PDB file of C-alpha atoms in Angstrom:
ATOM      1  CA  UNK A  24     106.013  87.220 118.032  1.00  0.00           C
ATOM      2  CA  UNK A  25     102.967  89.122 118.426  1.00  0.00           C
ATOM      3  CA  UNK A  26     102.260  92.278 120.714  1.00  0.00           C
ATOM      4  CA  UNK A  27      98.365  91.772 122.077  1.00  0.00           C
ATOM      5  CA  UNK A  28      95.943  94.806 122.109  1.00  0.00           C
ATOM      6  CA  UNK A  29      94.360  95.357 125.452  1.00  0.00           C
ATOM      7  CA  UNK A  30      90.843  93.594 124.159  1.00  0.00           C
ATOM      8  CA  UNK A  31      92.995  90.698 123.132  1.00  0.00           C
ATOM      9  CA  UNK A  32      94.280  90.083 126.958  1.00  0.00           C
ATOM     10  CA  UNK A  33      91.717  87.703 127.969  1.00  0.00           C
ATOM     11  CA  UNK A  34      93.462  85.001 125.274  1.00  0.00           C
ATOM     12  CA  UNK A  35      96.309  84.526 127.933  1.00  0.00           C
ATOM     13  CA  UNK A  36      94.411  84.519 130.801  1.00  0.00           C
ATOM     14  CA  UNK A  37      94.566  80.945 131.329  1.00  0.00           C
ATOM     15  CA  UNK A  38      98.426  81.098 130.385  1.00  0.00           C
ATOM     16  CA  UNK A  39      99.034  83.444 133.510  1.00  0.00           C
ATOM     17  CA  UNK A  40      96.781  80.982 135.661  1.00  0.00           C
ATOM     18  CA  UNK A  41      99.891  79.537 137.690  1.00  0.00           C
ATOM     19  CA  UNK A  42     100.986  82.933 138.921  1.00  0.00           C
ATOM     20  CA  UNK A  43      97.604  84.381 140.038  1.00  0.00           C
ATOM     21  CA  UNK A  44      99.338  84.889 143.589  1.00  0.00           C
ATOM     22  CA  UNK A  45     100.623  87.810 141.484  1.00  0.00           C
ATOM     23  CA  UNK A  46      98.054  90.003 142.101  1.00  0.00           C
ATOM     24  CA  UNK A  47      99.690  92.227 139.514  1.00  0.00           C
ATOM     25  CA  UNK A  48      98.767  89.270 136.515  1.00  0.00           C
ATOM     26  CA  UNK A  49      94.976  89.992 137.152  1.00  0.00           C
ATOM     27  CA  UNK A  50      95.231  93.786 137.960  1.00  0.00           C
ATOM     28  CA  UNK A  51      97.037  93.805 134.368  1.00  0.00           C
ATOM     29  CA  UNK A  52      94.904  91.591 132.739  1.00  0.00           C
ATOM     30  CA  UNK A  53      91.554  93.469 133.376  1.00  0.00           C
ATOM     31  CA  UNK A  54      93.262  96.579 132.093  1.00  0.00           C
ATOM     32  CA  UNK A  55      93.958  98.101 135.745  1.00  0.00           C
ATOM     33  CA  UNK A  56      97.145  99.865 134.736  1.00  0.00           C
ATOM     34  CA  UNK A  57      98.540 101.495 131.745  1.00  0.00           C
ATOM     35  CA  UNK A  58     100.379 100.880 128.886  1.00  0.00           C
ATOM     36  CA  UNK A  59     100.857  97.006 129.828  1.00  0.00           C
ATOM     37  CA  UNK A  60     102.439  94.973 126.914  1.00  0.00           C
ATOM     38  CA  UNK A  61     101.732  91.608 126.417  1.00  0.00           C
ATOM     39  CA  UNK A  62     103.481  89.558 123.264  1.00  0.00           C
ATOM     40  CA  UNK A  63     102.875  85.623 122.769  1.00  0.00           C
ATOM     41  CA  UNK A  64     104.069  83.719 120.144  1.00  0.00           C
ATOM     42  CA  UNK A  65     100.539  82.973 118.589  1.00  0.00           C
ATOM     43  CA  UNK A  66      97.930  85.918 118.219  1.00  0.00           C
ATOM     44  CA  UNK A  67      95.219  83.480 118.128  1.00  0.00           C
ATOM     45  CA  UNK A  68      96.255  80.645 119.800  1.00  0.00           C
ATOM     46  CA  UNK A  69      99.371  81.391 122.399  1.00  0.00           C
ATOM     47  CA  UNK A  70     101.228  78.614 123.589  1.00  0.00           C
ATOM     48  CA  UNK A  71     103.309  81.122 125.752  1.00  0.00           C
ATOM     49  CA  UNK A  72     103.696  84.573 126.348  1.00  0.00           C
ATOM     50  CA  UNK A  73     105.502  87.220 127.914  1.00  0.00           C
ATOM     51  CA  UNK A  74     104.182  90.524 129.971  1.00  0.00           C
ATOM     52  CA  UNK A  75     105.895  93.624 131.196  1.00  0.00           C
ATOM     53  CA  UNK A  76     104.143  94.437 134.651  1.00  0.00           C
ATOM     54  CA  UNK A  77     104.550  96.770 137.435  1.00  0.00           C
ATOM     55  CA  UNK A  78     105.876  94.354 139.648  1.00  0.00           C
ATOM     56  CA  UNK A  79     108.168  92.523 137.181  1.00  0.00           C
ATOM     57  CA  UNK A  80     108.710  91.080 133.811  1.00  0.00           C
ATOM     58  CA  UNK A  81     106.387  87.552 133.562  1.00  0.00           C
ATOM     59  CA  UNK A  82     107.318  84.824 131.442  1.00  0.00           C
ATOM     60  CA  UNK A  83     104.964  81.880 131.022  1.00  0.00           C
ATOM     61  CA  UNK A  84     103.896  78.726 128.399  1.00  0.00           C
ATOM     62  CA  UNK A  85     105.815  76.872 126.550  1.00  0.00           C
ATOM     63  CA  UNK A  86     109.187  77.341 126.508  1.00  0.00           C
ATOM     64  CA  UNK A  87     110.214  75.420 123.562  1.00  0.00           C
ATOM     65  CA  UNK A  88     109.233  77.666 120.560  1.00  0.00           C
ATOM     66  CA  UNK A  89     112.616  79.427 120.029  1.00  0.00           C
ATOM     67  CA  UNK A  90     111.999  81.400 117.446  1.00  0.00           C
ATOM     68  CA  UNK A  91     109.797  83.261 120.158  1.00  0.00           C
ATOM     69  CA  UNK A  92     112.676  83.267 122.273  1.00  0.00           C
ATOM     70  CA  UNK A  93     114.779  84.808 120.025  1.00  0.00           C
ATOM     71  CA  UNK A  94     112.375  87.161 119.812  1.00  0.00           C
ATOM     72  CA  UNK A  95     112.381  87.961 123.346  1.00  0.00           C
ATOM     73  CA  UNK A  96     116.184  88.809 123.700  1.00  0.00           C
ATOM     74  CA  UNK A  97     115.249  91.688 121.613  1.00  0.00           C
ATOM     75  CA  UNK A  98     112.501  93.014 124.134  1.00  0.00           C
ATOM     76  CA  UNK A  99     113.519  91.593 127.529  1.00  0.00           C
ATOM     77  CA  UNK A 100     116.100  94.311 129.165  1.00  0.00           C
ATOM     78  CA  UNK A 101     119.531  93.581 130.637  1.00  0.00           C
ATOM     79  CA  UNK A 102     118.257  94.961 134.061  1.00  0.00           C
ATOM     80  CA  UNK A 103     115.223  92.550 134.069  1.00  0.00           C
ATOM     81  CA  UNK A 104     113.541  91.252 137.451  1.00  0.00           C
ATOM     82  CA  UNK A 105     111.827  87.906 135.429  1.00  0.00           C
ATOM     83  CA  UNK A 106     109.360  85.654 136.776  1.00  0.00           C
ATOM     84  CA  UNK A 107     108.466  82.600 135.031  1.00  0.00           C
ATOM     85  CA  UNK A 108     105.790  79.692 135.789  1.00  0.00           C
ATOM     86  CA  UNK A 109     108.032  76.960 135.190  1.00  0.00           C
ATOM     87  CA  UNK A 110     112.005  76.416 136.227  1.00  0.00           C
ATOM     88  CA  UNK A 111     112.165  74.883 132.472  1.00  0.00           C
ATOM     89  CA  UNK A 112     112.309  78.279 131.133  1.00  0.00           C
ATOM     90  CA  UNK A 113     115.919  78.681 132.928  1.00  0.00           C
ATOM     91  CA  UNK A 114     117.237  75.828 130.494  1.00  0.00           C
ATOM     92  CA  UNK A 115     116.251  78.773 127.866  1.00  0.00           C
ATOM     93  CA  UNK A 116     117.536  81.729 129.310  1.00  0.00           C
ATOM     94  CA  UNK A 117     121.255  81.467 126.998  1.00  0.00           C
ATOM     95  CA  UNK A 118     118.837  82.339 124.357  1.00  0.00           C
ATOM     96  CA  UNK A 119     116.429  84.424 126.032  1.00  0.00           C
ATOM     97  CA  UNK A 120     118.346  86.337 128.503  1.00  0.00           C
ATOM     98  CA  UNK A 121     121.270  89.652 127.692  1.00  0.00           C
ATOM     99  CA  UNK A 122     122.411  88.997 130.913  1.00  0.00           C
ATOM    100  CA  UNK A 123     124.302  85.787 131.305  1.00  0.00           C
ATOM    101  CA  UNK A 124     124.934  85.868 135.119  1.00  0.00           C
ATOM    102  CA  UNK A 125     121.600  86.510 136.411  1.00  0.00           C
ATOM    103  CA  UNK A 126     120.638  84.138 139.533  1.00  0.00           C
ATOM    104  CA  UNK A 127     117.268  82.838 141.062  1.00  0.00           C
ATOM    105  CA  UNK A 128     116.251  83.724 144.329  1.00  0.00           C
ATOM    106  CA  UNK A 129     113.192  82.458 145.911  1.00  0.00           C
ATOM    107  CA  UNK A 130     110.282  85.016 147.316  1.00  0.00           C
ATOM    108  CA  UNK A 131     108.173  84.417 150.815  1.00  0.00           C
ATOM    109  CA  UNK A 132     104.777  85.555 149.624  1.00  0.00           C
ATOM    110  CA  UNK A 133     102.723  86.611 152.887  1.00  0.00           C
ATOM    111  CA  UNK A 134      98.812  87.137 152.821  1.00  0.00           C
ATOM    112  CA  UNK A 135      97.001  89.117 156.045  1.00  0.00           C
ATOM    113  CA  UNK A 136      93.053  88.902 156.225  1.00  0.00           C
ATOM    114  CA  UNK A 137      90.703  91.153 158.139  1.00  0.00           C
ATOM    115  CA  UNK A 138      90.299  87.994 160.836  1.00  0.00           C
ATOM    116  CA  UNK A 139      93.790  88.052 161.373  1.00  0.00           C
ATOM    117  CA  UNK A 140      94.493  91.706 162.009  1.00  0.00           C
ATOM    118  CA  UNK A 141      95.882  92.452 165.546  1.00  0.00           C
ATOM    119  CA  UNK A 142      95.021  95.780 167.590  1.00  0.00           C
ATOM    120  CA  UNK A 143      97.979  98.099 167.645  1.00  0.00           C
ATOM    121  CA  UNK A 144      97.885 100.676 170.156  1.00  0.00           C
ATOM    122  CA  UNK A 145     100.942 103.249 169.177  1.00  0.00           C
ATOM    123  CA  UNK A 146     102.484 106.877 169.601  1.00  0.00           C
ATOM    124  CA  UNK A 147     104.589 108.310 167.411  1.00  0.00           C
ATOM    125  CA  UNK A 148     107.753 108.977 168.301  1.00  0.00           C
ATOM    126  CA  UNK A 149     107.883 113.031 168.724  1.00  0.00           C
ATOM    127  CA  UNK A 150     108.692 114.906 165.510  1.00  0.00           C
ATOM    128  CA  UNK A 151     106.793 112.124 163.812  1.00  0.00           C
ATOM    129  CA  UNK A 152     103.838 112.865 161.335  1.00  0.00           C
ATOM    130  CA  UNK A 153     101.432 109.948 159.546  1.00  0.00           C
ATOM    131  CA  UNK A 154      99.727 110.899 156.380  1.00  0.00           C
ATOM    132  CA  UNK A 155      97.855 109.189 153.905  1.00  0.00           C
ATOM    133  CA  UNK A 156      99.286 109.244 150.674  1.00  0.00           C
ATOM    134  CA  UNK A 157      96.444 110.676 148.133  1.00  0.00           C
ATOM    135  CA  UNK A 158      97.246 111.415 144.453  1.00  0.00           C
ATOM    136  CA  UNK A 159      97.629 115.695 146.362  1.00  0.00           C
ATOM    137  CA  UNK A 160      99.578 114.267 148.731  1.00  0.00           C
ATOM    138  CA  UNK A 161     102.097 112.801 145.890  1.00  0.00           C
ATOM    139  CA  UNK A 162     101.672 115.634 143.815  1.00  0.00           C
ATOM    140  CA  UNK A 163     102.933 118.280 146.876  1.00  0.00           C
ATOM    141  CA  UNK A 164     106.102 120.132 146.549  1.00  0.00           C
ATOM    142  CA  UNK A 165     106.691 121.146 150.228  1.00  0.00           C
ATOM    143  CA  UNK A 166     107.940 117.805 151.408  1.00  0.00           C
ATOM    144  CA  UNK A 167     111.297 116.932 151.141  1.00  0.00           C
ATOM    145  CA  UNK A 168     112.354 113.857 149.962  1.00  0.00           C
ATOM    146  CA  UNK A 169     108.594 113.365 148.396  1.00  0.00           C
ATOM    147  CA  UNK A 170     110.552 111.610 145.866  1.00  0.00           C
ATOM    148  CA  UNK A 171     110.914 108.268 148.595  1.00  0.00           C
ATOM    149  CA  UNK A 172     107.038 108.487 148.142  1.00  0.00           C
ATOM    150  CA  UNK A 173     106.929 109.053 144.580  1.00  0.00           C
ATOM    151  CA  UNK A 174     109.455 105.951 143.523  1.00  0.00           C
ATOM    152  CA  UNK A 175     107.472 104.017 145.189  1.00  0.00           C
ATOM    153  CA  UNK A 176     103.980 104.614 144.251  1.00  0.00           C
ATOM    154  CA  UNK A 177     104.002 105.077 140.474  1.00  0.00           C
ATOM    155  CA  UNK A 178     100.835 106.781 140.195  1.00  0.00           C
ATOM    156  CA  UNK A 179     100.792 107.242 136.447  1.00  0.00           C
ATOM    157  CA  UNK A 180     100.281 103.361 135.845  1.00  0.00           C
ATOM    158  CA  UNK A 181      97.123 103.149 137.305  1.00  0.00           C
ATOM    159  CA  UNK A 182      94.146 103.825 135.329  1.00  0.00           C
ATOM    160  CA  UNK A 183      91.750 106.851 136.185  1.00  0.00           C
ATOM    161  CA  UNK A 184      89.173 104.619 137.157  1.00  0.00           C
ATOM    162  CA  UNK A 185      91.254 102.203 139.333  1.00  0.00           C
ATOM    163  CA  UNK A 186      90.337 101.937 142.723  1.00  0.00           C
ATOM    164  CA  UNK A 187      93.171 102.739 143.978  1.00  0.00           C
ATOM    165  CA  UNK A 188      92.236 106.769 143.669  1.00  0.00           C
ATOM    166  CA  UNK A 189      89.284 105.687 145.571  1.00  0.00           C
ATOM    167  CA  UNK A 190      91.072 103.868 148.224  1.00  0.00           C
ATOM    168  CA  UNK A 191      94.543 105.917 148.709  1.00  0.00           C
ATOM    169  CA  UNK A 192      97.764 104.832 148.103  1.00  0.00           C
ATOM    170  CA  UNK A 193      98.886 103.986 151.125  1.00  0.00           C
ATOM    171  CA  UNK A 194     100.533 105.933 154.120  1.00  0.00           C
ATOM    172  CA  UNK A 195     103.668 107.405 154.894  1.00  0.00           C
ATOM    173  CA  UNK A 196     105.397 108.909 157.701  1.00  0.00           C
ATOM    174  CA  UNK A 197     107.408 111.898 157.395  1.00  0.00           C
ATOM    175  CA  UNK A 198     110.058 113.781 160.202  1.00  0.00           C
ATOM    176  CA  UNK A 199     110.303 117.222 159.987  1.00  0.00           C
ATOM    177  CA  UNK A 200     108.716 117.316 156.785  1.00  0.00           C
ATOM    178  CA  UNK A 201     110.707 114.949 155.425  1.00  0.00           C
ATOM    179  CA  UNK A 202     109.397 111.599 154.038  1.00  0.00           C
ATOM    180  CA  UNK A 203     111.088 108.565 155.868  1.00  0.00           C
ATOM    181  CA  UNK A 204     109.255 105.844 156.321  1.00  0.00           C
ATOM    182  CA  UNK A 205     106.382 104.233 153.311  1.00  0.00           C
ATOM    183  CA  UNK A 206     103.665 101.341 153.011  1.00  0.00           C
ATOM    184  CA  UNK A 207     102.410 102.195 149.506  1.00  0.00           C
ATOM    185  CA  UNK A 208      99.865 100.611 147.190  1.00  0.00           C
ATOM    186  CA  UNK A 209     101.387  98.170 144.977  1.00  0.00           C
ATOM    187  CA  UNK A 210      98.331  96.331 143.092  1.00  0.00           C
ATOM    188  CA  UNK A 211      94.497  96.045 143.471  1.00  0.00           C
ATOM    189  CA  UNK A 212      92.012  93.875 142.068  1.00  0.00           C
ATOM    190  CA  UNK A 213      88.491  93.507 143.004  1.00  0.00           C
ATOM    191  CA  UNK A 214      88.569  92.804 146.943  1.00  0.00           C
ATOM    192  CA  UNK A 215      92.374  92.134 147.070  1.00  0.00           C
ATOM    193  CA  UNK A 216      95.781  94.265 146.995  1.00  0.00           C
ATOM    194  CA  UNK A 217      99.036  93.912 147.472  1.00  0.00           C
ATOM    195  CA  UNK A 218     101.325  96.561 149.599  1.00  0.00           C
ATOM    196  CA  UNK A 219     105.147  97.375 150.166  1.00  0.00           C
ATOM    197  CA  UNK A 220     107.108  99.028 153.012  1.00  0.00           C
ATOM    198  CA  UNK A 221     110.475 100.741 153.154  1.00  0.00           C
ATOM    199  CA  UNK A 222     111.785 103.355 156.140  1.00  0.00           C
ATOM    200  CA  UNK A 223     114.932 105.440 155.659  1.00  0.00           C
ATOM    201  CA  UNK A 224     118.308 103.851 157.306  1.00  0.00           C
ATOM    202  CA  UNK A 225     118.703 106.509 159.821  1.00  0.00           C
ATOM    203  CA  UNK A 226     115.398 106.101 161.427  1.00  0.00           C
ATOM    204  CA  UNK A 227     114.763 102.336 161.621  1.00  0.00           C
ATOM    205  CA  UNK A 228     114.383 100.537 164.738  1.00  0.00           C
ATOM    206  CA  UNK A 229     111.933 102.985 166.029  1.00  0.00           C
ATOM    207  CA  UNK A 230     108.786 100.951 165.053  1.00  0.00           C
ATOM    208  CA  UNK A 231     107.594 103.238 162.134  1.00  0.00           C
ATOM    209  CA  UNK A 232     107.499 100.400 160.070  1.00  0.00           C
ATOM    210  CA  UNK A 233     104.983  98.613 162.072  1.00  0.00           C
ATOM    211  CA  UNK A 234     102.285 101.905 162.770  1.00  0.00           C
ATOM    212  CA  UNK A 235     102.794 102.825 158.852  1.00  0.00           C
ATOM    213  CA  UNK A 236     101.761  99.471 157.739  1.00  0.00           C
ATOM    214  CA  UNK A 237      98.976  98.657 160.524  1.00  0.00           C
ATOM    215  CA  UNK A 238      97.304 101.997 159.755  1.00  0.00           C
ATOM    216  CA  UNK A 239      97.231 101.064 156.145  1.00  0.00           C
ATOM    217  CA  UNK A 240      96.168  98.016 156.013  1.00  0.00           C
ATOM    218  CA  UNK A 241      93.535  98.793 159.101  1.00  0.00           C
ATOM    219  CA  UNK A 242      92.440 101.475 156.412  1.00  0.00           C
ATOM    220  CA  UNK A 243      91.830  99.077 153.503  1.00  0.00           C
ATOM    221  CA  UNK A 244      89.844  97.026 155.879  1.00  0.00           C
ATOM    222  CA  UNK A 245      87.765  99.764 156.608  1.00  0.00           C
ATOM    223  CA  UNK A 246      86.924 100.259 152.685  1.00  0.00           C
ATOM    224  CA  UNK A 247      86.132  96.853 151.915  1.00  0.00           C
ATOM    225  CA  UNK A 248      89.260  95.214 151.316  1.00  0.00           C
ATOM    226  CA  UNK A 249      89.231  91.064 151.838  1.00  0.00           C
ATOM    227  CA  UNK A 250      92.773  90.590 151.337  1.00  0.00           C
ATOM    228  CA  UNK A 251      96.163  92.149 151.064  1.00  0.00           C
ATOM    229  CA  UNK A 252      99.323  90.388 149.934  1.00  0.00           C
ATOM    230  CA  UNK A 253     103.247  90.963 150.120  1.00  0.00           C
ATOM    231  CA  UNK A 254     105.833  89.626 148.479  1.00  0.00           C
ATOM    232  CA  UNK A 255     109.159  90.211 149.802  1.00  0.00           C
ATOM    233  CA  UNK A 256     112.853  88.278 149.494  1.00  0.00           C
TER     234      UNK A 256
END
């Protein structure tokens, strides 16, 4: 097993191919984010490989080199949310896998273009308050539970140059200066990202939801976003 240097990333690009609707594969691969670790089982020549990304752990190649997956029962973590390219891997996962009782799920993978965005005409329910999460925004100490916010936009993986400081993170929606409702910023990459949405149990089913993630997505429009993607179960 071999652990890749960031200039070496371009060696599995073709490897990650079959889960480019990952927006996070690219965003990694062009050195978007931080501290991304990529180890194949060839330095020079990988057959397969395996990344930890922000939005999971990504297993891909050729799963029949087991001394490589040996290797990665030492790296890959109990609590791991794995996605591979092929269901062969899963014949591997006894020697792969700590955790003997994980299950597969499937994913709906949804993708919304400018064309396709619907006017939304909205008032916020009183008490109410949108913001736009900025990197000051995150970083404020007067908000409480700023910490929903926080969790979910991990600000310290993206790079200082990433667009995302240039474009926001996202917005949130906060009631009585309390965060409870957030469409944050998952991945970007060239003219595409990739969002997320969560409000807190006691104030669903009061549309926040919808204004937090039409105002954010309306917003990346604006900037010169093409595309936005979300994944969800």
């Amino acid at each position: 097993m071999y652990k890749l240097a960031e200039n070496e990333f371009p060696k599995v690009k073709e490897l990650f191919k079959s889960l480019n609707h990952e927006l996070t594969i690219a965003a990694s691969l062009i050195g978007d984010f931080k501290e991304i670790e990529i180890y194949v089982d060839n330095r020079e020549n990988p057959k397969a490989a395996f990344m930890f990304a922000p939005e999971g752990d990504m297993l891909v190649g050729n799963p029949e080199n087991d001394e490589f997956n040996k290797k990665l029962h030492e790296i890959i973590p109990h609590d791991t949310y794995l996605i591979c390219d092929s269901e062969k891997w899963e014949e591997k996962f006894d020697i792969i896998l700590k955790n003997k009782y994980i299950t597969r799920h499937g994913r709906y993978h949804y993708i919304l273009i400018p064309e396709k965005l619907r006017k939304l005409e909205f008032s916020l329910p009183k008490g109410y308050e949108l913001n736009k999460m900025t990197k000051a925004f995150l970083e404020r100490t007067d908000i409480k539970n700023i910490d929903m916010a926080r969790n979910r936009v991990n600000v310290q993986i993206f790079k200082e140059n990433s667009k995302a400081f240039q474009y926001g993170f996202g917005y949130c929606i906060t009631y009585k200066n309390e965060v409870v409702c957030v469409c944050q910023l998952d991945n970007i990459f060239e003219d595409k990202c990739e969002i997320g949405i969560i409000t807190s149990t006691a104030h669903r089913k009061k549309g926040l939801a919808k204004i937090t993630v039409f105002t954010t997505v309306q917003d990346y429009f604006k900037q010169g976003i093409k595309e936005i993607g979300w994944h969800c179960l």
